[in-house]
Amino acid sequence: MANEPPKLPHATLNKLLHLVRENTEIYLPLDSRTLLKTPLQVGKEIFSIAGGQHWYQGIQNALRNYYQEVTPALDAFKINLSMDGLPLHNSGGTQFWPILMQVHNDPKAEVLVLGAYCGTSKPENAEGYLRPNVTFEGVGRDRTDAEFRSGIYAGGHQKRPSPVSEFYDLNVILDIVVGDRLHAIDLDVTKKLLKGLVLGFLPPFPKWSSYEQEEISFLLSKIEIPGEIHRKLRTLKHLTFWKGSEFSIFLHYARIPILKGRISEKAFYHFTLYYVAITLLSSKVYKQYYTYAGELLKQFVEEFSKVYGAGHVTSNVHNLLHIAAEVNRFGPLSTFSMYPFENKLKLIKDCVPKY
């Protein structure tokens, strides 16, 4: 991608800076840390928590650093937060868990790094990992939010108290979304449906034969995808390794030519309920149809067990019931999607030295 920073080790950059100073009249600093404006006090901001070490700069500092040269035309900041982890090396167990932030009402802003945990496993508890993120305390006013804070759900959905619930004016029930496009839709429900149909995991539909899979793979390679989408669909041979974006492409561009006539009319209609609803909830152009999309998803969930059996109604299938309300509250699915955070995680990992 054109906007990605060059993947250049600091030692190599130092050598280039010396060459520029020695052979040109361009004045550049001799140290990469000066050129890149690496903060000098980062080491002092690292502290130990259970399982590893944690660095945290905070929401305020992240926003000040990002907007130091341009004043945003915003009355207030609405933010998306993401906490996810990734292994740093294939040969070791070291894990990296950044806390990332996206300014929801400034779609052009970059994903910002608030903090990062590094250890031999994921953070052992939410208290040490999330506590620095909580700078204000308050009590929610919504009834269900109040019940969550009182611990009424303990032992079920609420395993233990979380520092996140101490955010001022945060509605724990309504402001923490379940309808993330990447994980809840593309890598869960869409993936579940397609893999289940291809590999025979969803009764009563048998596994597609080798001939059928080869025929479908050929069709996948021939489907024309809009130019702004920079990924092509791989064959069914690689289905296990498909990325979330590939399942999204399949849902919106390949569903009809691939599934029509290869599954029952009942299953095809059921899949269509899901496709239409997700399409409507993916753009502000269809805002007037968000309520209708919610009704389609309700029908999809209610009929899921009739088409595939009750044992296949997972929590993410059930969570589809909440997505229309979240889109009404926050905007189209893309505005609170994990995709930008996943891209940032990849950039962070690429910057970590390989040992």
mmCIF file of C-alpha atoms in Angstrom:
data_model
loop_
_atom_site.group_PDB
_atom_site.id
_atom_site.type_symbol
_atom_site.label_atom_id
_atom_site.label_comp_id
_atom_site.label_asym_id
_atom_site.label_seq_id
_atom_site.Cartn_x
_atom_site.Cartn_y
_atom_site.Cartn_z
ATOM 1 C CA MET A 1 0.000 0.000 0.000
ATOM 2 C CA ALA A 2 1.232 3.475 -0.821
ATOM 3 C CA ASN A 3 0.670 4.863 2.679
ATOM 4 C CA GLU A 4 2.653 2.181 4.516
ATOM 5 C CA PRO A 5 5.878 3.364 6.167
ATOM 6 C CA PRO A 6 9.122 1.947 4.757
ATOM 7 C CA LYS A 7 10.212 -1.203 6.591
ATOM 8 C CA LEU A 8 13.792 -0.083 7.294
ATOM 9 C CA PRO A 9 15.848 -1.080 10.366
ATOM 10 C CA HIS A 10 17.100 1.866 12.416
ATOM 11 C CA ALA A 11 20.715 0.764 11.938
ATOM 12 C CA THR A 12 20.310 0.925 8.161
ATOM 13 C CA LEU A 13 18.576 4.302 8.396
ATOM 14 C CA ASN A 14 21.462 5.640 10.505
ATOM 15 C CA LYS A 15 23.935 4.643 7.772
ATOM 16 C CA LEU A 16 21.787 6.349 5.124
ATOM 17 C CA LEU A 17 21.605 9.529 7.213
ATOM 18 C CA HIS A 18 25.407 9.604 7.495
ATOM 19 C CA LEU A 19 25.761 9.115 3.730
ATOM 20 C CA VAL A 20 23.341 11.985 3.040
ATOM 21 C CA ARG A 21 25.234 14.324 5.398
ATOM 22 C CA GLU A 22 28.622 13.364 3.934
ATOM 23 C CA ASN A 23 27.679 13.534 0.256
ATOM 24 C CA THR A 24 25.017 16.239 -0.033
ATOM 25 C CA GLU A 25 24.199 19.652 1.341
ATOM 26 C CA ILE A 26 20.912 18.406 2.784
ATOM 27 C CA TYR A 27 20.905 18.730 6.544
ATOM 28 C CA LEU A 28 19.433 15.727 8.301
ATOM 29 C CA PRO A 29 20.003 14.432 11.842
ATOM 30 C CA LEU A 30 22.491 11.601 12.170
ATOM 31 C CA ASP A 31 20.302 9.483 14.414
ATOM 32 C CA SER A 32 17.121 7.781 13.232
ATOM 33 C CA ARG A 33 15.453 8.432 16.586
ATOM 34 C CA THR A 34 15.823 12.181 16.062
ATOM 35 C CA LEU A 35 14.521 11.977 12.490
ATOM 36 C CA LEU A 36 11.503 9.905 13.485
ATOM 37 C CA LYS A 37 10.872 11.990 16.601
ATOM 38 C CA THR A 38 10.965 8.925 18.823
ATOM 39 C CA PRO A 39 9.785 9.947 22.323
ATOM 40 C CA LEU A 40 12.677 9.988 24.780
ATOM 41 C CA GLN A 41 10.709 9.039 27.883
ATOM 42 C CA VAL A 42 9.015 5.894 26.551
ATOM 43 C CA GLY A 43 11.213 3.620 28.661
ATOM 44 C CA LYS A 44 10.094 5.364 31.844
ATOM 45 C CA GLU A 45 6.445 4.803 30.916
ATOM 46 C CA ILE A 46 6.791 1.011 30.807
ATOM 47 C CA PHE A 47 5.625 -0.846 33.898
ATOM 48 C CA SER A 48 5.164 -4.470 34.904
ATOM 49 C CA ILE A 49 1.759 -6.149 35.179
ATOM 50 C CA ALA A 50 0.811 -9.776 35.696
ATOM 51 C CA GLY A 51 2.286 -11.799 32.841
ATOM 52 C CA GLY A 52 4.487 -9.166 31.195
ATOM 53 C CA GLN A 53 5.175 -5.472 30.659
ATOM 54 C CA HIS A 54 2.832 -2.677 29.677
ATOM 55 C CA TRP A 55 3.278 0.747 28.078
ATOM 56 C CA TYR A 56 0.439 3.248 28.009
ATOM 57 C CA GLN A 57 0.357 6.865 26.794
ATOM 58 C CA GLY A 58 -3.367 7.525 27.141
ATOM 59 C CA ILE A 59 -6.196 8.886 25.035
ATOM 60 C CA GLN A 60 -5.400 12.531 25.707
ATOM 61 C CA ASN A 61 -1.732 12.259 24.753
ATOM 62 C CA ALA A 62 -2.527 10.243 21.626
ATOM 63 C CA LEU A 63 -5.021 12.864 20.423
ATOM 64 C CA ARG A 64 -2.714 15.777 21.264
ATOM 65 C CA ASN A 65 0.188 14.197 19.371
ATOM 66 C CA TYR A 66 -1.930 13.405 16.333
ATOM 67 C CA TYR A 67 -3.686 16.775 16.139
ATOM 68 C CA GLN A 68 -0.736 18.928 17.180
ATOM 69 C CA GLU A 69 -0.505 20.646 13.787
ATOM 70 C CA VAL A 70 -4.178 20.619 12.732
ATOM 71 C CA THR A 71 -7.148 21.521 14.912
ATOM 72 C CA PRO A 72 -9.963 19.037 14.240
ATOM 73 C CA ALA A 73 -13.375 20.496 13.409
ATOM 74 C CA LEU A 74 -15.084 18.443 16.100
ATOM 75 C CA ASP A 75 -17.202 19.466 19.059
ATOM 76 C CA ALA A 76 -16.395 16.200 20.831
ATOM 77 C CA PHE A 77 -14.403 13.056 20.126
ATOM 78 C CA LYS A 78 -16.295 9.826 19.600
ATOM 79 C CA ILE A 79 -13.870 6.937 19.693
ATOM 80 C CA ASN A 80 -13.671 3.236 18.883
ATOM 81 C CA LEU A 81 -11.334 1.149 21.027
ATOM 82 C CA SER A 82 -9.801 -2.193 20.110
ATOM 83 C CA MET A 83 -7.844 -4.683 22.206
ATOM 84 C CA ASP A 84 -6.435 -7.658 20.329
ATOM 85 C CA GLY A 85 -3.250 -9.680 20.323
ATOM 86 C CA LEU A 86 -0.812 -11.237 17.899
ATOM 87 C CA PRO A 87 2.237 -13.509 18.191
ATOM 88 C CA LEU A 88 5.508 -11.706 17.490
ATOM 89 C CA HIS A 89 7.554 -14.676 16.318
ATOM 90 C CA ASN A 90 6.807 -18.053 14.799
ATOM 91 C CA SER A 91 9.441 -19.737 16.941
ATOM 92 C CA GLY A 92 8.458 -18.320 20.349
ATOM 93 C CA GLY A 93 5.522 -17.644 22.610
ATOM 94 C CA THR A 94 5.927 -13.865 22.961
ATOM 95 C CA GLN A 95 2.643 -12.038 22.424
ATOM 96 C CA PHE A 96 1.920 -8.376 21.757
ATOM 97 C CA TRP A 97 -1.425 -6.814 22.751
ATOM 98 C CA PRO A 98 -1.770 -3.175 21.599
ATOM 99 C CA ILE A 99 -4.657 -0.977 22.712
ATOM 100 C CA LEU A 100 -5.758 0.879 19.572
ATOM 101 C CA MET A 101 -8.110 3.803 19.055
ATOM 102 C CA GLN A 102 -10.002 5.157 16.069
ATOM 103 C CA VAL A 103 -11.733 8.562 16.014
ATOM 104 C CA HIS A 104 -15.229 7.505 14.985
ATOM 105 C CA ASN A 105 -16.340 10.958 13.814
ATOM 106 C CA ASP A 106 -13.121 11.676 11.887
ATOM 107 C CA PRO A 107 -12.937 8.826 9.341
ATOM 108 C CA LYS A 108 -9.755 10.233 7.760
ATOM 109 C CA ALA A 109 -7.788 10.011 11.012
ATOM 110 C CA GLU A 110 -5.259 7.234 11.431
ATOM 111 C CA VAL A 111 -5.645 4.417 13.927
ATOM 112 C CA LEU A 112 -3.738 5.542 17.036
ATOM 113 C CA VAL A 113 -1.826 3.412 19.525
ATOM 114 C CA LEU A 114 -2.797 4.110 23.140
ATOM 115 C CA GLY A 115 -0.673 1.436 24.747
ATOM 116 C CA ALA A 116 0.817 -2.017 24.342
ATOM 117 C CA TYR A 117 1.334 -5.112 26.473
ATOM 118 C CA CYS A 118 4.099 -7.631 25.783
ATOM 119 C CA GLY A 119 4.489 -10.971 27.526
ATOM 120 C CA THR A 120 4.783 -14.727 27.136
ATOM 121 C CA SER A 121 0.990 -15.041 27.066
ATOM 122 C CA LYS A 122 -2.052 -12.797 26.786
ATOM 123 C CA PRO A 123 -2.612 -10.373 29.714
ATOM 124 C CA GLU A 124 -3.471 -12.479 32.760
ATOM 125 C CA ASN A 125 -6.255 -10.152 33.896
ATOM 126 C CA ALA A 126 -8.159 -7.169 32.605
ATOM 127 C CA GLU A 127 -7.418 -5.088 35.707
ATOM 128 C CA GLY A 128 -3.731 -4.471 35.008
ATOM 129 C CA TYR A 129 -4.192 -4.277 31.251
ATOM 130 C CA LEU A 130 -7.150 -1.881 31.142
ATOM 131 C CA ARG A 131 -6.868 0.047 34.417
ATOM 132 C CA PRO A 132 -4.579 2.792 32.935
ATOM 133 C CA ASN A 133 -7.194 3.362 30.231
ATOM 134 C CA VAL A 134 -9.754 4.474 32.806
ATOM 135 C CA THR A 135 -9.254 8.106 33.777
ATOM 136 C CA PHE A 136 -12.768 9.100 34.908
ATOM 137 C CA GLU A 137 -15.345 7.340 37.079
ATOM 138 C CA GLY A 138 -19.092 7.523 36.749
ATOM 139 C CA VAL A 139 -22.329 5.596 37.030
ATOM 140 C CA GLY A 140 -24.460 4.752 34.004
ATOM 141 C CA ARG A 141 -28.064 5.837 34.009
ATOM 142 C CA ASP A 142 -29.506 3.135 31.765
ATOM 143 C CA ARG A 143 -31.391 0.391 33.585
ATOM 144 C CA THR A 144 -29.608 -2.597 32.014
ATOM 145 C CA ASP A 145 -26.302 -0.786 32.303
ATOM 146 C CA ALA A 146 -26.970 -0.292 36.006
ATOM 147 C CA GLU A 147 -27.731 -3.996 36.390
ATOM 148 C CA PHE A 148 -24.440 -4.905 34.764
ATOM 149 C CA ARG A 149 -22.536 -2.600 37.083
ATOM 150 C CA SER A 150 -24.318 -4.027 40.108
ATOM 151 C CA GLY A 151 -23.023 -7.495 39.234
ATOM 152 C CA ILE A 152 -26.433 -9.023 38.609
ATOM 153 C CA TYR A 153 -25.023 -10.956 35.624
ATOM 154 C CA ALA A 154 -22.085 -12.394 37.583
ATOM 155 C CA GLY A 155 -21.510 -16.077 36.953
ATOM 156 C CA GLY A 156 -22.990 -15.859 33.472
ATOM 157 C CA HIS A 157 -21.983 -13.320 30.839
ATOM 158 C CA GLN A 158 -20.093 -11.268 33.426
ATOM 159 C CA LYS A 159 -17.161 -13.298 34.754
ATOM 160 C CA ARG A 160 -15.504 -10.599 36.874
ATOM 161 C CA PRO A 161 -15.507 -6.786 37.281
ATOM 162 C CA SER A 162 -13.797 -4.828 34.492
ATOM 163 C CA PRO A 163 -12.111 -1.399 34.690
ATOM 164 C CA VAL A 164 -13.871 -0.494 31.427
ATOM 165 C CA SER A 165 -17.145 -0.195 33.339
ATOM 166 C CA GLU A 166 -15.656 2.796 35.169
ATOM 167 C CA PHE A 167 -15.494 4.960 32.047
ATOM 168 C CA TYR A 168 -17.555 8.089 32.668
ATOM 169 C CA ASP A 169 -20.944 7.960 30.980
ATOM 170 C CA LEU A 170 -20.208 4.653 29.227
ATOM 171 C CA ASN A 171 -23.240 2.449 28.739
ATOM 172 C CA VAL A 172 -21.706 -0.996 29.093
ATOM 173 C CA ILE A 173 -24.622 -2.634 27.306
ATOM 174 C CA LEU A 174 -25.187 -0.224 24.423
ATOM 175 C CA ASP A 175 -21.746 1.295 23.809
ATOM 176 C CA ILE A 176 -19.773 -1.968 23.574
ATOM 177 C CA VAL A 177 -20.681 -3.417 20.189
ATOM 178 C CA VAL A 178 -21.055 -7.068 19.234
ATOM 179 C CA GLY A 179 -21.532 -6.491 15.493
ATOM 180 C CA ASP A 180 -17.913 -6.114 14.393
ATOM 181 C CA ARG A 181 -17.858 -6.660 10.625
ATOM 182 C CA LEU A 182 -14.577 -8.590 10.605
ATOM 183 C CA HIS A 183 -15.034 -11.070 13.449
ATOM 184 C CA ALA A 184 -18.784 -11.379 14.007
ATOM 185 C CA ILE A 185 -19.831 -11.342 10.346
ATOM 186 C CA ASP A 186 -17.097 -12.132 7.814
ATOM 187 C CA LEU A 187 -14.947 -14.485 9.901
ATOM 188 C CA ASP A 188 -17.863 -16.046 11.759
ATOM 189 C CA VAL A 189 -21.325 -16.241 10.244
ATOM 190 C CA THR A 190 -20.326 -15.938 6.554
ATOM 191 C CA LYS A 191 -17.371 -18.288 7.060
ATOM 192 C CA LYS A 192 -19.556 -20.742 8.990
ATOM 193 C CA LEU A 193 -22.145 -20.805 6.206
ATOM 194 C CA LEU A 194 -19.719 -21.172 3.311
ATOM 195 C CA LYS A 195 -17.407 -23.744 4.939
ATOM 196 C CA GLY A 196 -20.400 -25.651 6.251
ATOM 197 C CA LEU A 197 -21.899 -25.934 2.773
ATOM 198 C CA VAL A 198 -18.604 -26.746 1.033
ATOM 199 C CA LEU A 199 -17.345 -29.277 3.573
ATOM 200 C CA GLY A 200 -20.679 -30.725 4.686
ATOM 201 C CA PHE A 201 -20.635 -29.368 8.255
ATOM 202 C CA LEU A 202 -24.199 -28.061 7.977
ATOM 203 C CA PRO A 203 -26.732 -30.879 7.670
ATOM 204 C CA PRO A 204 -28.692 -31.885 5.743
ATOM 205 C CA PHE A 205 -26.410 -30.598 2.968
ATOM 206 C CA PRO A 206 -23.730 -33.074 1.850
ATOM 207 C CA LYS A 207 -20.124 -32.110 1.199
ATOM 208 C CA TRP A 208 -19.577 -30.815 -2.308
ATOM 209 C CA SER A 209 -17.736 -33.335 -4.498
ATOM 210 C CA SER A 210 -14.221 -32.745 -5.814
ATOM 211 C CA TYR A 211 -15.688 -32.051 -9.252
ATOM 212 C CA GLU A 212 -18.137 -29.506 -7.825
ATOM 213 C CA GLN A 213 -15.370 -27.795 -5.863
ATOM 214 C CA GLU A 214 -13.163 -27.558 -8.961
ATOM 215 C CA GLU A 215 -16.075 -26.164 -10.988
ATOM 216 C CA ILE A 216 -16.858 -23.581 -8.303
ATOM 217 C CA SER A 217 -13.197 -22.630 -7.921
ATOM 218 C CA PHE A 218 -13.104 -21.923 -11.671
ATOM 219 C CA LEU A 219 -16.156 -19.677 -11.323
ATOM 220 C CA LEU A 220 -14.572 -17.845 -8.383
ATOM 221 C CA SER A 221 -11.543 -17.025 -10.531
ATOM 222 C CA LYS A 222 -13.783 -15.582 -13.259
ATOM 223 C CA ILE A 223 -15.952 -13.325 -11.096
ATOM 224 C CA GLU A 224 -15.218 -9.657 -11.803
ATOM 225 C CA ILE A 225 -14.701 -7.627 -8.636
ATOM 226 C CA PRO A 226 -14.782 -3.778 -8.505
ATOM 227 C CA GLY A 227 -11.394 -2.167 -9.046
ATOM 228 C CA GLU A 228 -11.317 -0.526 -5.601
ATOM 229 C CA ILE A 229 -11.139 -3.998 -4.003
ATOM 230 C CA HIS A 230 -7.496 -5.044 -4.063
ATOM 231 C CA ARG A 231 -7.963 -8.709 -3.204
ATOM 232 C CA LYS A 232 -9.104 -11.586 -5.415
ATOM 233 C CA LEU A 233 -10.932 -14.673 -4.259
ATOM 234 C CA ARG A 234 -8.777 -17.760 -3.889
ATOM 235 C CA THR A 235 -9.994 -21.234 -4.814
ATOM 236 C CA LEU A 236 -11.881 -23.504 -2.434
ATOM 237 C CA LYS A 237 -8.642 -25.448 -1.985
ATOM 238 C CA HIS A 238 -7.477 -22.505 0.139
ATOM 239 C CA LEU A 239 -10.830 -21.873 1.850
ATOM 240 C CA THR A 240 -9.413 -22.633 5.310
ATOM 241 C CA PHE A 241 -6.911 -19.796 4.819
ATOM 242 C CA TRP A 242 -9.295 -17.177 3.428
ATOM 243 C CA LYS A 243 -9.096 -13.746 5.017
ATOM 244 C CA GLY A 244 -12.117 -11.890 6.344
ATOM 245 C CA SER A 245 -12.166 -9.658 3.260
ATOM 246 C CA GLU A 246 -12.481 -12.720 1.013
ATOM 247 C CA PHE A 247 -15.601 -13.890 2.853
ATOM 248 C CA SER A 248 -16.960 -10.355 2.522
ATOM 249 C CA ILE A 249 -16.287 -10.392 -1.234
ATOM 250 C CA PHE A 250 -17.978 -13.780 -1.511
ATOM 251 C CA LEU A 251 -21.077 -12.546 0.312
ATOM 252 C CA HIS A 252 -21.521 -9.402 -1.777
ATOM 253 C CA TYR A 253 -20.262 -10.482 -5.214
ATOM 254 C CA ALA A 254 -20.123 -14.287 -5.540
ATOM 255 C CA ARG A 255 -23.066 -15.597 -3.509
ATOM 256 C CA ILE A 256 -25.647 -15.809 -6.308
ATOM 257 C CA PRO A 257 -23.583 -17.485 -9.088
ATOM 258 C CA ILE A 258 -21.986 -19.921 -6.637
ATOM 259 C CA LEU A 259 -24.934 -20.992 -4.464
ATOM 260 C CA LYS A 260 -27.887 -20.717 -6.863
ATOM 261 C CA GLY A 261 -28.909 -24.262 -7.842
ATOM 262 C CA ARG A 262 -26.287 -25.899 -5.594
ATOM 263 C CA ILE A 263 -28.262 -25.724 -2.356
ATOM 264 C CA SER A 264 -31.991 -26.017 -1.722
ATOM 265 C CA GLU A 265 -34.264 -23.085 -2.482
ATOM 266 C CA LYS A 266 -35.051 -22.885 1.238
ATOM 267 C CA ALA A 267 -31.362 -22.544 2.170
ATOM 268 C CA PHE A 268 -30.714 -20.100 -0.691
ATOM 269 C CA TYR A 269 -33.596 -17.876 0.428
ATOM 270 C CA HIS A 270 -32.352 -18.081 4.013
ATOM 271 C CA PHE A 271 -28.828 -17.023 2.936
ATOM 272 C CA THR A 272 -30.397 -14.177 0.935
ATOM 273 C CA LEU A 273 -32.040 -12.765 4.079
ATOM 274 C CA TYR A 274 -28.577 -12.455 5.596
ATOM 275 C CA TYR A 275 -26.993 -11.002 2.437
ATOM 276 C CA VAL A 276 -29.644 -8.300 1.978
ATOM 277 C CA ALA A 277 -29.551 -7.281 5.648
ATOM 278 C CA ILE A 278 -25.751 -6.996 5.809
ATOM 279 C CA THR A 279 -25.704 -5.072 2.516
ATOM 280 C CA LEU A 280 -28.264 -2.564 3.807
ATOM 281 C CA LEU A 281 -26.379 -2.108 7.083
ATOM 282 C CA SER A 282 -23.084 -1.532 5.258
ATOM 283 C CA SER A 283 -23.900 1.897 3.820
ATOM 284 C CA LYS A 284 -25.457 5.129 5.053
ATOM 285 C CA VAL A 285 -27.213 5.302 1.672
ATOM 286 C CA TYR A 286 -29.655 2.682 2.996
ATOM 287 C CA LYS A 287 -30.242 4.338 6.366
ATOM 288 C CA GLN A 288 -34.004 4.411 5.836
ATOM 289 C CA TYR A 289 -33.932 0.600 5.581
ATOM 290 C CA TYR A 290 -31.935 -0.145 8.759
ATOM 291 C CA THR A 291 -35.068 -1.162 10.664
ATOM 292 C CA TYR A 292 -36.102 -3.430 7.794
ATOM 293 C CA ALA A 293 -32.596 -4.972 7.818
ATOM 294 C CA GLY A 294 -33.054 -5.729 11.506
ATOM 295 C CA GLU A 295 -36.314 -7.537 10.717
ATOM 296 C CA LEU A 296 -34.541 -9.609 8.058
ATOM 297 C CA LEU A 297 -31.812 -10.601 10.517
ATOM 298 C CA LYS A 298 -34.440 -11.553 13.099
ATOM 299 C CA GLN A 299 -36.080 -13.836 10.533
ATOM 300 C CA PHE A 300 -32.654 -15.230 9.562
ATOM 301 C CA VAL A 301 -31.811 -16.117 13.185
ATOM 302 C CA GLU A 302 -35.253 -17.556 13.907
ATOM 303 C CA GLU A 303 -35.085 -19.825 10.857
ATOM 304 C CA PHE A 304 -31.426 -20.832 11.283
ATOM 305 C CA SER A 305 -32.225 -23.898 13.401
ATOM 306 C CA LYS A 306 -34.973 -24.943 10.955
ATOM 307 C CA VAL A 307 -32.543 -24.918 8.047
ATOM 308 C CA TYR A 308 -29.378 -26.265 9.690
ATOM 309 C CA GLY A 309 -30.366 -27.598 13.120
ATOM 310 C CA ALA A 310 -30.496 -26.023 16.586
ATOM 311 C CA GLY A 311 -26.942 -27.081 17.428
ATOM 312 C CA HIS A 312 -25.536 -24.618 14.878
ATOM 313 C CA VAL A 313 -27.075 -21.465 16.363
ATOM 314 C CA THR A 314 -23.914 -20.012 17.912
ATOM 315 C CA SER A 315 -23.630 -16.858 20.014
ATOM 316 C CA ASN A 316 -22.507 -14.842 16.970
ATOM 317 C CA VAL A 317 -25.538 -16.022 15.009
ATOM 318 C CA HIS A 318 -27.694 -14.857 17.916
ATOM 319 C CA ASN A 319 -25.759 -11.560 18.148
ATOM 320 C CA LEU A 320 -27.009 -10.658 14.672
ATOM 321 C CA LEU A 321 -30.195 -9.600 16.446
ATOM 322 C CA HIS A 322 -28.359 -6.590 17.934
ATOM 323 C CA ILE A 323 -26.569 -5.345 14.826
ATOM 324 C CA ALA A 324 -29.327 -3.152 13.364
ATOM 325 C CA ALA A 325 -29.658 -1.280 16.669
ATOM 326 C CA GLU A 326 -25.877 -0.749 16.774
ATOM 327 C CA VAL A 327 -25.848 0.576 13.200
ATOM 328 C CA ASN A 328 -28.706 2.931 14.072
ATOM 329 C CA ARG A 329 -26.677 4.134 17.056
ATOM 330 C CA PHE A 330 -23.184 4.377 15.569
ATOM 331 C CA GLY A 331 -23.498 4.354 11.771
ATOM 332 C CA PRO A 332 -22.802 1.768 9.021
ATOM 333 C CA LEU A 333 -20.874 -1.394 9.867
ATOM 334 C CA SER A 334 -17.635 -0.025 8.409
ATOM 335 C CA THR A 335 -17.543 2.831 10.951
ATOM 336 C CA PHE A 336 -16.968 0.477 13.894
ATOM 337 C CA SER A 337 -15.206 -2.359 12.094
ATOM 338 C CA MET A 338 -12.019 -4.094 13.262
ATOM 339 C CA TYR A 339 -10.508 -4.006 9.755
ATOM 340 C CA PRO A 340 -8.538 -0.740 10.301
ATOM 341 C CA PHE A 341 -7.227 -2.098 13.614
ATOM 342 C CA GLU A 342 -6.138 -5.368 11.975
ATOM 343 C CA ASN A 343 -4.214 -3.384 9.342
ATOM 344 C CA LYS A 344 -2.526 -1.379 12.112
ATOM 345 C CA LEU A 345 -1.602 -4.592 13.955
ATOM 346 C CA LYS A 346 0.101 -5.858 10.805
ATOM 347 C CA LEU A 347 2.089 -2.621 10.479
ATOM 348 C CA ILE A 348 3.122 -2.852 14.144
ATOM 349 C CA LYS A 349 4.235 -6.454 13.748
ATOM 350 C CA ASP A 350 6.256 -5.580 10.632
ATOM 351 C CA CYS A 351 8.118 -2.941 12.665
ATOM 352 C CA VAL A 352 9.201 -5.434 15.339
ATOM 353 C CA PRO A 353 12.749 -6.769 14.752
ATOM 354 C CA LYS A 354 12.870 -10.447 13.727
ATOM 355 C CA TYR A 355 15.225 -12.501 15.883
#
